[in-house]
Coordinates of C-alpha atoms in Angstrom, one line a residue:
X27 CA 0.8 19.2 -1.4
X28 CA 0.2 15.8 0.4
X29 CA 3.0 13.9 1.1
X30 CA 2.7 9.9 1.6
X31 CA 5.4 8.6 4.3
X32 CA 5.7 4.2 4.6
X33 CA 6.9 2.3 7.3
X34 CA 7.2 -1.1 8.7
X35 CA 9.1 -3.1 6.0
X36 CA 11.3 -5.4 6.7
X37 CA 13.3 -8.9 6.9
X38 CA 10.9 -11.8 7.9
X39 CA 11.1 -15.9 7.4
X40 CA 8.6 -17.7 5.1
X41 CA 5.2 -17.7 6.8
X42 CA 5.7 -15.1 8.8
X43 CA 4.1 -11.5 9.5
X44 CA 4.7 -8.0 8.8
X45 CA 2.4 -5.0 8.8
X46 CA 3.0 -1.8 6.4
X47 CA 1.7 1.8 7.4
X48 CA 1.4 4.8 5.1
X49 CA 0.2 8.8 6.7
X50 CA -0.8 11.3 4.3
X51 CA 0.2 14.2 5.5
X52 CA -0.7 17.8 4.2
X53 CA -3.7 20.9 4.0
X54 CA -7.3 20.6 3.1
X55 CA -6.6 17.2 1.2
X56 CA -9.4 14.3 0.8
X57 CA -9.3 10.7 0.1
X58 CA -10.4 9.1 -2.8
X59 CA -8.6 5.4 -2.6
X60 CA -5.2 4.4 -1.0
X61 CA -3.5 1.2 -1.9
X62 CA -0.1 -0.4 -2.3
X63 CA 2.1 -1.9 -5.0
X64 CA 4.9 -3.4 -5.2
X65 CA 8.2 -3.8 -7.5
X66 CA 10.5 -7.0 -7.5
X67 CA 14.4 -6.5 -8.9
X68 CA 13.7 -7.3 -12.9
X69 CA 9.9 -6.6 -12.8
X70 CA 7.0 -3.6 -13.4
X71 CA 5.6 -2.6 -10.6
X72 CA 1.9 -4.4 -9.9
X73 CA -0.8 -3.5 -7.7
X74 CA -1.3 -5.4 -4.3
X75 CA -4.2 -3.9 -2.8
X76 CA -6.7 -1.2 -2.7
X77 CA -9.3 0.7 -0.5
X78 CA -11.5 3.5 -1.2
X79 CA -12.7 5.9 1.2
X80 CA -16.2 3.5 1.4
X81 CA -13.9 0.8 2.4
X82 CA -14.4 -1.0 -0.4
X83 CA -11.1 -3.1 -0.9
X84 CA -9.4 -5.3 -3.7
X85 CA -7.0 -7.6 -3.8
X86 CA -4.6 -9.0 -6.7
X87 CA -5.3 -12.9 -6.8
X88 CA -1.5 -13.4 -5.4
X89 CA -2.2 -12.2 -2.2
X90 CA -5.6 -13.1 -1.7
X91 CA -6.9 -14.2 2.0
X92 CA -3.0 -13.8 2.8
X93 CA -3.2 -9.7 3.2
X94 CA -5.7 -7.6 4.3
X95 CA -5.7 -3.7 3.6
X96 CA -7.6 -1.1 6.0
X97 CA -7.6 2.7 6.5
X98 CA -8.0 4.6 10.0
X99 CA -11.1 6.4 10.8
X100 CA -9.6 10.1 9.9
X101 CA -9.1 8.2 6.2
X102 CA -5.2 9.3 6.6
X103 CA -3.4 6.2 7.6
X104 CA -3.7 3.0 5.0
X105 CA -2.0 -0.6 6.3
X106 CA -1.5 -3.5 4.8
X107 CA -1.1 -6.7 7.5
X108 CA 0.6 -9.2 5.6
X109 CA 0.4 -12.7 7.0
X110 CA 2.1 -16.4 5.6
X111 CA 4.6 -14.3 4.0
X112 CA 6.4 -16.3 0.6
X113 CA 9.8 -15.4 -1.2
X114 CA 7.8 -14.5 -3.5
X115 CA 6.3 -11.4 -1.9
X116 CA 9.8 -10.0 -1.6
X117 CA 9.6 -6.3 -3.4
X118 CA 9.8 -2.5 -2.7
X119 CA 6.4 -1.9 -1.5
X120 CA 5.1 1.5 -2.4
X121 CA 1.9 3.5 -0.8
X122 CA -0.6 4.8 -3.4
X123 CA -3.2 7.9 -2.9
X124 CA -5.9 9.1 -5.1
X125 CA -5.9 12.1 -3.0
X126 CA -8.4 15.4 -3.9
X127 CA -5.4 18.2 -3.4
X128 CA -7.6 21.8 -3.2
X129 CA -8.9 21.6 -6.5
X130 CA -7.0 19.0 -8.3
X131 CA -7.2 15.1 -7.8
X132 CA -3.9 13.8 -8.2
X133 CA -1.8 10.6 -7.7
X134 CA 0.5 10.7 -5.3
X135 CA 3.5 8.2 -4.6
X136 CA 5.3 7.1 -1.4
X137 CA 9.6 6.7 -1.5
X138 CA 9.2 2.8 -0.7
X139 CA 9.6 0.3 1.8
X140 CA 11.6 -2.6 1.1
X141 CA 10.3 -6.3 2.3
X142 CA 12.6 -8.9 2.0
X143 CA 11.4 -12.4 3.4
X144 CA 13.8 -15.3 3.2
X145 CA 15.4 -17.6 5.7

């Protein structure tokens, strides 16, 4: 079993920055891809950014040029650097993992971390 644990959310003013982290833990797992999704009140969960084990990245149009996703060399921790934050970035941010857990490939989700952009 793999667990994803997020950290780094909080309250920030418009134009500010936050960095989210998500660590994967467990035994004998391998990462195909990790990423971040977000869900604002009354809206569906949406993709923010993803990164593969080969470091290929993909971003939602709404965050291109402002957010940067990265992964550590051990391929166990993914980061989301969020700059020039806007009120519309307010949401619960969920870490996502496409992970080989033993012999099974599964999707894993973190518990979510709140990001609030407000003056």
